[in-house]
Amino acid sequence: MPSALNSPLSRRGVLAATGAVGLGVALAACGNGDDSGTDAGGDAKAGPWSFEDDRGETAEADSVPKNIVAFTGTAAALHDYGIQVKGVFGPTTTKGGEPDIQAGDLDVTKVEILGNVWGEFNVEKYAALAPDLLVTTQWVEGELWYVPEQSEDKILKLAPSVALLAAETTVPKAIQRHADLAESLGADLKAKKVTDAKARFEKAAGRLRAAAKSKPEIRVLIGSASQDLFYVSLAKMSADTLYLQELGVKFVEPKVNAQGFFEELSWENIDTYPADIIMMDNRSSALQPEALASKPTWARLPAVKAGQVVPRVTEPIYSYDKCAPILEDLAAAVEKARKVA
């Protein structure tokens, strides 16, 4: 589920803060100096361009968009298909100036960063880029991820927009939709890098399916930590964990709140759901396992004692290249896991 741990408690803000759903990653960098990518639309046909997004809305332009601005994760996915963007918004760099985990392989020094945290989007810088297209994800119907509500009208007047689903879809579908968009912008989906990554992804899916089948007793909990609360997510609500569920992974099912994505637990009650493996939100907005050592209830969890805590890529970059390792890593964890709960 979407979440921004320090955001206001609006519907999209809460989602952004808790990490219950997988979100998109930082946008692709402009020209990285090698032959792995092209300028946006570089290989696309001349003439009018259009693309129907997951809202059922059609973005149109007189020619293939070249000045693309995108949410960080979406940009990173486009980058993996060879499409570069001019600007990004969303978690892009850490406090130390390093690329955020959601930036993927983007060269963050070569894109204009319009906003790096929840609620931050520099409209003036956006306008100065003369944008042809805005791209982001959608977790909740009618809401554009990391596009601030207070400035949304101004932003959407400046360029056509495309929104791709990140919730209530699955990883293969989400990857395909990002690939469709990239192809419309000039990407070559038959390039060896793309076909090799797809083959790796399919192999990894088969491995995880086999691992889950061989250990049907293993239960996995999807967690995200803040200083005051521990969030347990419902697998079917986000693309990554719904797909893992379809591959046979058995997940803990929390009693979710009205929004449907997750249940908030106090640290005194984090043992509510027995689990053999804990997948922890790996985003920079969430506390990581090493920061939880001071919480006694965390240390007492059977999965923690057994060393069966693994990262969860809560906001996947929807390319075959970035999603294959997610499946491989969980398959390895399930293969090695023992029943502890």
CSV table of C-alpha atoms in Angstrom, one decimal:
chain,number,residue,atom,x,y,z
A,1,MET,CA,0.0,0.0,0.0
A,2,PRO,CA,1.2,3.5,-0.5
A,3,SER,CA,2.6,5.3,2.5
A,4,ALA,CA,4.5,8.4,3.5
A,5,LEU,CA,5.4,8.0,7.1
A,6,ASN,CA,5.6,11.7,7.7
A,7,SER,CA,2.6,12.8,5.6
A,8,PRO,CA,-0.7,14.2,6.8
A,9,LEU,CA,-3.3,11.6,7.6
A,10,SER,CA,-5.2,12.1,4.3
A,11,ARG,CA,-6.2,8.9,2.6
A,12,ARG,CA,-3.3,8.9,0.2
A,13,GLY,CA,-1.0,10.3,2.9
A,14,VAL,CA,-1.6,7.4,5.3
A,15,LEU,CA,-1.1,4.9,2.5
A,16,ALA,CA,2.2,6.6,1.7
A,17,ALA,CA,3.3,6.4,5.3
A,18,THR,CA,2.7,2.8,6.1
A,19,GLY,CA,4.2,0.9,3.3
A,20,ALA,CA,1.4,-1.5,3.1
A,21,VAL,CA,1.4,-1.4,-0.7
A,22,GLY,CA,4.2,-1.5,-3.1
A,23,LEU,CA,4.8,1.8,-4.8
A,24,GLY,CA,6.7,3.0,-7.8
A,25,VAL,CA,10.4,4.0,-7.8
A,26,ALA,CA,12.4,7.1,-8.9
A,27,LEU,CA,12.2,8.3,-12.5
A,28,ALA,CA,14.9,7.6,-15.0
A,29,ALA,CA,17.8,9.9,-15.4
A,30,CYS,CA,18.4,11.9,-18.6
A,31,GLY,CA,21.2,10.5,-20.8
A,32,ASN,CA,23.6,8.3,-18.8
A,33,GLY,CA,26.4,8.4,-21.3
A,34,ASP,CA,26.3,4.7,-22.4
A,35,ASP,CA,24.3,2.8,-25.0
A,36,SER,CA,21.7,1.3,-22.7
A,37,GLY,CA,19.1,4.0,-23.3
A,38,THR,CA,17.8,6.6,-25.7
A,39,ASP,CA,16.3,10.0,-25.4
A,40,ALA,CA,12.5,9.6,-24.8
A,41,GLY,CA,10.8,8.9,-28.0
A,42,GLY,CA,14.1,8.6,-29.9
A,43,ASP,CA,13.1,5.5,-31.8
A,44,ALA,CA,9.3,6.2,-31.9
A,45,LYS,CA,7.4,6.9,-35.1
A,46,ALA,CA,6.9,10.5,-36.0
A,47,GLY,CA,3.4,12.0,-35.8
A,48,PRO,CA,0.6,12.1,-33.2
A,49,TRP,CA,1.1,10.1,-30.0
A,50,SER,CA,-1.5,8.8,-27.6
A,51,PHE,CA,-1.6,6.4,-24.7
A,52,GLU,CA,-4.6,5.1,-22.7
A,53,ASP,CA,-3.7,4.8,-19.1
A,54,ASP,CA,-5.1,2.7,-16.2
A,55,ARG,CA,-7.7,5.3,-15.4
A,56,GLY,CA,-9.2,4.8,-18.8
A,57,GLU,CA,-8.0,8.3,-19.8
A,58,THR,CA,-6.1,8.9,-23.0
A,59,ALA,CA,-3.0,11.2,-23.0
A,60,GLU,CA,-2.4,12.8,-26.4
A,61,ALA,CA,0.3,14.9,-28.0
A,62,ASP,CA,1.2,16.1,-31.5
A,63,SER,CA,4.4,14.0,-31.3
A,64,VAL,CA,6.1,11.5,-29.1
A,65,PRO,CA,6.8,13.2,-25.7
A,66,LYS,CA,10.5,14.0,-25.1
A,67,ASN,CA,10.3,16.2,-21.9
A,68,ILE,CA,9.0,13.6,-19.5
A,69,VAL,CA,8.6,14.1,-15.8
A,70,ALA,CA,7.7,11.0,-13.7
A,71,PHE,CA,7.4,9.6,-10.2
A,72,THR,CA,10.7,8.2,-9.1
A,73,GLY,CA,9.8,4.5,-9.4
A,74,THR,CA,8.0,4.9,-12.7
A,75,ALA,CA,11.0,6.8,-14.1
A,76,ALA,CA,13.3,4.0,-12.9
A,77,ALA,CA,11.2,1.4,-14.8
A,78,LEU,CA,11.2,3.5,-18.0
A,79,HIS,CA,15.0,3.8,-17.6
A,80,ASP,CA,15.3,0.0,-17.7
A,81,TYR,CA,13.6,0.1,-21.1
A,82,GLY,CA,15.9,2.8,-22.4
A,83,ILE,CA,13.5,5.8,-21.9
A,84,GLN,CA,15.0,8.7,-20.1
A,85,VAL,CA,13.2,11.5,-18.3
A,86,LYS,CA,14.0,15.1,-17.6
A,87,GLY,CA,12.6,15.4,-14.1
A,88,VAL,CA,11.4,13.3,-11.2
A,89,PHE,CA,9.4,13.6,-8.0
A,90,GLY,CA,9.2,11.3,-5.0
A,91,PRO,CA,12.0,9.7,-3.0
A,92,THR,CA,15.1,10.2,-5.1
A,93,THR,CA,18.0,10.9,-2.9
A,94,THR,CA,18.8,10.1,0.8
A,95,LYS,CA,19.7,12.7,3.4
A,96,GLY,CA,23.3,12.0,2.6
A,97,GLY,CA,22.7,12.7,-1.1
A,98,GLU,CA,22.9,9.1,-2.3
A,99,PRO,CA,20.3,7.6,-4.6
A,100,ASP,CA,17.2,6.4,-2.8
A,101,ILE,CA,16.5,2.7,-3.1
A,102,GLN,CA,13.5,3.7,-5.2
A,103,ALA,CA,15.7,5.4,-7.8
A,104,GLY,CA,16.9,2.1,-9.2
A,105,ASP,CA,19.6,2.6,-11.8
A,106,LEU,CA,18.8,6.3,-12.4
A,107,ASP,CA,21.7,8.7,-12.4
A,108,VAL,CA,20.1,11.1,-10.0
A,109,THR,CA,22.6,13.8,-10.8
A,110,LYS,CA,21.1,14.1,-14.3
A,111,VAL,CA,17.5,14.7,-13.5
A,112,GLU,CA,15.7,17.7,-12.1
A,113,ILE,CA,14.4,16.7,-8.7
A,114,LEU,CA,11.0,18.5,-8.3
A,115,GLY,CA,10.3,17.0,-4.9
A,116,ASN,CA,12.1,14.4,-2.7
A,117,VAL,CA,9.5,13.9,0.1
A,118,TRP,CA,5.8,13.6,0.5
A,119,GLY,CA,3.9,16.8,-0.3
A,120,GLU,CA,6.9,18.4,-2.1
A,121,PHE,CA,6.5,19.3,-5.8
A,122,ASN,CA,8.1,22.5,-7.3
A,123,VAL,CA,5.5,23.6,-9.8
A,124,GLU,CA,7.8,26.4,-11.1
A,125,LYS,CA,10.6,24.1,-11.9
A,126,TYR,CA,8.2,21.7,-13.5
A,127,ALA,CA,6.9,24.4,-15.8
A,128,ALA,CA,10.4,25.4,-16.7
A,129,LEU,CA,11.1,21.9,-18.0
A,130,ALA,CA,8.4,22.6,-20.6
A,131,PRO,CA,6.9,19.1,-19.9
A,132,ASP,CA,5.3,17.0,-22.6
A,133,LEU,CA,4.1,14.3,-20.2
A,134,LEU,CA,3.7,13.6,-16.5
A,135,VAL,CA,3.7,9.9,-15.4
A,136,THR,CA,3.0,8.5,-12.0
A,137,THR,CA,1.2,5.6,-10.3
A,138,GLN,CA,-2.2,5.2,-8.8
A,139,TRP,CA,-2.9,3.4,-5.5
A,140,VAL,CA,-6.3,4.8,-4.9
A,141,GLU,CA,-8.8,5.6,-7.6
A,142,GLY,CA,-8.7,9.3,-8.6
A,143,GLU,CA,-5.4,10.0,-6.8
A,144,LEU,CA,-2.1,10.5,-8.4
A,145,TRP,CA,0.8,9.3,-6.4
A,146,TYR,CA,3.1,12.0,-5.0
A,147,VAL,CA,1.2,14.7,-6.9
A,148,PRO,CA,0.1,17.1,-4.0
A,149,GLU,CA,-3.6,17.6,-3.8
A,150,GLN,CA,-3.2,21.4,-3.2
A,151,SER,CA,-1.3,22.0,-6.4
A,152,GLU,CA,-2.7,19.1,-8.6
A,153,ASP,CA,-4.9,21.4,-10.8
A,154,LYS,CA,-1.9,23.6,-11.6
A,155,ILE,CA,0.3,20.7,-12.4
A,156,LEU,CA,-2.2,18.8,-14.6
A,157,LYS,CA,-2.8,22.0,-16.7
A,158,LEU,CA,0.8,22.0,-17.9
A,159,ALA,CA,1.0,18.6,-19.7
A,160,PRO,CA,-0.9,15.4,-20.4
A,161,SER,CA,-0.7,12.8,-17.6
A,162,VAL,CA,-0.5,9.0,-17.4
A,163,ALA,CA,-1.3,7.0,-14.3
A,164,LEU,CA,-0.4,3.3,-14.0
A,165,LEU,CA,-1.9,1.0,-11.4
A,166,ALA,CA,0.2,0.0,-8.4
A,167,ALA,CA,-2.6,-1.6,-6.4
A,168,GLU,CA,-5.3,-4.2,-7.2
A,169,THR,CA,-3.1,-5.4,-10.0
A,170,THR,CA,-0.3,-8.0,-10.2
A,171,VAL,CA,3.4,-7.7,-10.9
A,172,PRO,CA,3.2,-9.1,-14.5
A,173,LYS,CA,0.4,-6.8,-15.4
A,174,ALA,CA,2.1,-3.8,-13.9
A,175,ILE,CA,5.3,-4.7,-15.7
A,176,GLN,CA,3.4,-5.0,-19.0
A,177,ARG,CA,1.7,-1.7,-18.6
A,178,HIS,CA,5.0,0.1,-17.9
A,179,ALA,CA,6.5,-1.8,-20.9
A,180,ASP,CA,3.5,-0.7,-23.1
A,181,LEU,CA,4.1,3.0,-22.1
A,182,ALA,CA,7.9,2.7,-22.7
A,183,GLU,CA,7.2,1.1,-26.2
A,184,SER,CA,4.9,4.0,-27.1
A,185,LEU,CA,7.7,6.4,-26.2
A,186,GLY,CA,10.2,4.6,-28.4
A,187,ALA,CA,11.6,1.6,-26.4
A,188,ASP,CA,12.6,-1.6,-28.1
A,189,LEU,CA,11.0,-4.4,-26.2
A,190,LYS,CA,12.9,-7.0,-28.3
A,191,ALA,CA,16.2,-5.7,-27.1
A,192,LYS,CA,18.4,-8.5,-25.6
A,193,LYS,CA,18.6,-6.7,-22.3
A,194,VAL,CA,14.8,-6.8,-22.0
A,195,THR,CA,14.3,-10.3,-23.3
A,196,ASP,CA,17.0,-11.7,-21.0
A,197,ALA,CA,15.4,-9.9,-18.0
A,198,LYS,CA,12.0,-11.4,-18.9
A,199,ALA,CA,13.5,-14.9,-19.1
A,200,ARG,CA,15.1,-14.4,-15.7
A,201,PHE,CA,11.8,-13.2,-14.2
A,202,GLU,CA,9.9,-16.2,-15.5
A,203,LYS,CA,12.5,-18.6,-14.2
A,204,ALA,CA,12.4,-16.8,-10.8
A,205,ALA,CA,8.6,-17.1,-10.7
A,206,GLY,CA,8.9,-20.8,-11.3
A,207,ARG,CA,11.4,-21.2,-8.5
A,208,LEU,CA,9.3,-19.3,-6.0
A,209,ARG,CA,6.2,-21.3,-7.0
A,210,ALA,CA,8.1,-24.5,-6.4
A,211,ALA,CA,9.5,-23.3,-3.1
A,212,ALA,CA,6.1,-22.3,-1.8
A,213,LYS,CA,4.6,-25.6,-2.9
A,214,SER,CA,7.3,-27.5,-1.1
A,215,LYS,CA,6.7,-25.6,2.2
A,216,PRO,CA,3.0,-24.9,2.5
A,217,GLU,CA,3.3,-24.6,6.3
A,218,ILE,CA,5.4,-21.4,6.1
A,219,ARG,CA,3.4,-18.2,6.9
A,220,VAL,CA,4.8,-14.8,5.8
A,221,LEU,CA,3.9,-11.5,7.5
A,222,ILE,CA,4.2,-8.2,5.6
A,223,GLY,CA,5.4,-5.5,8.0
A,224,SER,CA,6.4,-1.9,8.1
A,225,ALA,CA,7.7,-0.1,11.1
A,226,SER,CA,7.5,3.4,12.5
A,227,GLN,CA,8.5,4.7,15.9
A,228,ASP,CA,5.0,4.3,17.3
A,229,LEU,CA,3.3,1.7,15.2
A,230,PHE,CA,3.9,-1.6,13.4
A,231,TYR,CA,1.8,-2.0,10.2
A,232,VAL,CA,0.7,-5.4,9.0
A,233,SER,CA,-0.4,-5.4,5.3
A,234,LEU,CA,-3.0,-7.4,3.5
A,235,ALA,CA,-1.3,-9.2,0.6
A,236,LYS,CA,-4.1,-9.0,-2.0
A,237,MET,CA,-4.1,-5.2,-1.9
A,238,SER,CA,-0.7,-4.5,-3.6
A,239,ALA,CA,0.7,-5.7,-6.8
A,240,ASP,CA,3.8,-7.3,-5.5
A,241,THR,CA,2.3,-9.4,-2.6
A,242,LEU,CA,-0.8,-10.3,-4.6
A,243,TYR,CA,1.4,-11.8,-7.2
A,244,LEU,CA,3.5,-13.6,-4.5
A,245,GLN,CA,0.2,-15.0,-3.2
A,246,GLU,CA,-0.7,-16.2,-6.7
A,247,LEU,CA,2.6,-18.0,-6.8
A,248,GLY,CA,1.6,-19.9,-3.7
A,249,VAL,CA,3.1,-17.9,-0.8
A,250,LYS,CA,0.9,-18.1,2.3
A,251,PHE,CA,0.5,-14.7,4.0
A,252,VAL,CA,-0.8,-13.6,7.4
A,253,GLU,CA,-4.2,-11.9,7.0
A,254,PRO,CA,-4.6,-8.9,9.3
A,255,LYS,CA,-7.8,-7.3,10.4
A,256,VAL,CA,-7.4,-4.2,8.2
A,257,ASN,CA,-8.7,-0.7,8.8
A,258,ALA,CA,-11.4,1.0,6.7
A,259,GLN,CA,-9.0,1.8,3.9
A,260,GLY,CA,-8.4,-1.9,3.5
A,261,PHE,CA,-4.6,-2.0,3.1
A,262,PHE,CA,-3.2,-2.7,6.6
A,263,GLU,CA,-3.7,-3.0,10.3
A,264,GLU,CA,-1.9,-0.7,12.8
A,265,LEU,CA,-0.5,-2.5,15.8
A,266,SER,CA,1.1,-1.0,18.9
A,267,TRP,CA,4.6,-2.3,19.6
A,268,GLU,CA,3.1,-4.2,22.6
A,269,ASN,CA,0.9,-6.2,20.3
A,270,ILE,CA,3.1,-7.0,17.4
A,271,ASP,CA,3.0,-10.7,18.3
A,272,THR,CA,-0.8,-10.8,17.3
A,273,TYR,CA,-0.1,-12.8,14.2
A,274,PRO,CA,2.3,-15.8,14.3
A,275,ALA,CA,4.7,-15.8,11.3
A,276,ASP,CA,7.6,-17.8,10.1
A,277,ILE,CA,9.0,-15.1,7.8
A,278,ILE,CA,8.7,-11.4,8.2
A,279,MET,CA,9.0,-9.2,5.1
A,280,MET,CA,10.0,-5.7,6.2
A,281,ASP,CA,9.4,-2.5,4.2
A,282,ASN,CA,12.8,-1.5,2.8
A,283,ARG,CA,12.0,2.1,2.0
A,284,SER,CA,13.9,4.9,3.6
A,285,SER,CA,10.7,6.2,5.1
A,286,ALA,CA,10.4,3.1,7.3
A,287,LEU,CA,12.4,1.9,10.3
A,288,GLN,CA,14.7,-1.0,9.3
A,289,PRO,CA,15.3,-4.1,11.4
A,290,GLU,CA,18.6,-2.9,12.7
A,291,ALA,CA,16.9,0.1,14.2
A,292,LEU,CA,14.4,-2.1,16.1
A,293,ALA,CA,16.8,-3.9,18.4
A,294,SER,CA,15.8,-1.7,21.3
A,295,LYS,CA,12.2,-2.8,21.1
A,296,PRO,CA,11.9,-6.0,23.3
A,297,THR,CA,8.7,-7.2,21.6
A,298,TRP,CA,10.4,-7.2,18.3
A,299,ALA,CA,13.4,-9.2,19.5
A,300,ARG,CA,11.0,-11.9,21.0
A,301,LEU,CA,9.3,-12.6,17.7
A,302,PRO,CA,10.0,-16.2,16.6
A,303,ALA,CA,10.9,-15.1,13.0
A,304,VAL,CA,13.3,-12.5,14.4
A,305,LYS,CA,15.0,-15.1,16.7
A,306,ALA,CA,15.3,-17.5,13.8
A,307,GLY,CA,16.9,-14.9,11.5
A,308,GLN,CA,14.0,-15.2,9.1
A,309,VAL,CA,13.5,-11.5,8.4
A,310,VAL,CA,13.9,-10.3,4.8
A,311,PRO,CA,13.5,-7.0,3.1
A,312,ARG,CA,10.3,-6.2,1.2
A,313,VAL,CA,10.7,-4.1,-1.9
A,314,THR,CA,7.5,-2.2,-1.0
A,315,GLU,CA,7.5,0.0,-4.1
A,316,PRO,CA,8.8,-2.2,-6.9
A,317,ILE,CA,10.3,-0.8,-10.0
A,318,TYR,CA,8.1,-2.4,-12.6
A,319,SER,CA,10.5,-3.8,-15.1
A,320,TYR,CA,11.6,-7.5,-15.5
A,321,ASP,CA,15.1,-6.5,-14.5
A,322,LYS,CA,14.1,-5.2,-11.1
A,323,CYS,CA,11.3,-7.6,-10.3
A,324,ALA,CA,13.2,-10.8,-11.0
A,325,PRO,CA,15.5,-10.4,-7.9
A,326,ILE,CA,12.5,-9.9,-5.7
A,327,LEU,CA,11.2,-13.3,-6.6
A,328,GLU,CA,14.6,-14.9,-6.4
A,329,ASP,CA,15.3,-13.5,-2.9
A,330,LEU,CA,12.0,-14.6,-1.5
A,331,ALA,CA,12.3,-18.0,-3.1
A,332,ALA,CA,15.7,-18.4,-1.3
A,333,ALA,CA,14.2,-17.3,2.0
A,334,VAL,CA,11.3,-19.8,1.7
A,335,GLU,CA,13.6,-22.6,0.7
A,336,LYS,CA,15.8,-22.1,3.8
A,337,ALA,CA,12.9,-21.2,6.2
A,338,ARG,CA,11.9,-23.5,9.0
A,339,LYS,CA,8.5,-23.5,10.8
A,340,VAL,CA,9.0,-21.4,14.0
A,341,ALA,CA,5.5,-19.8,14.7
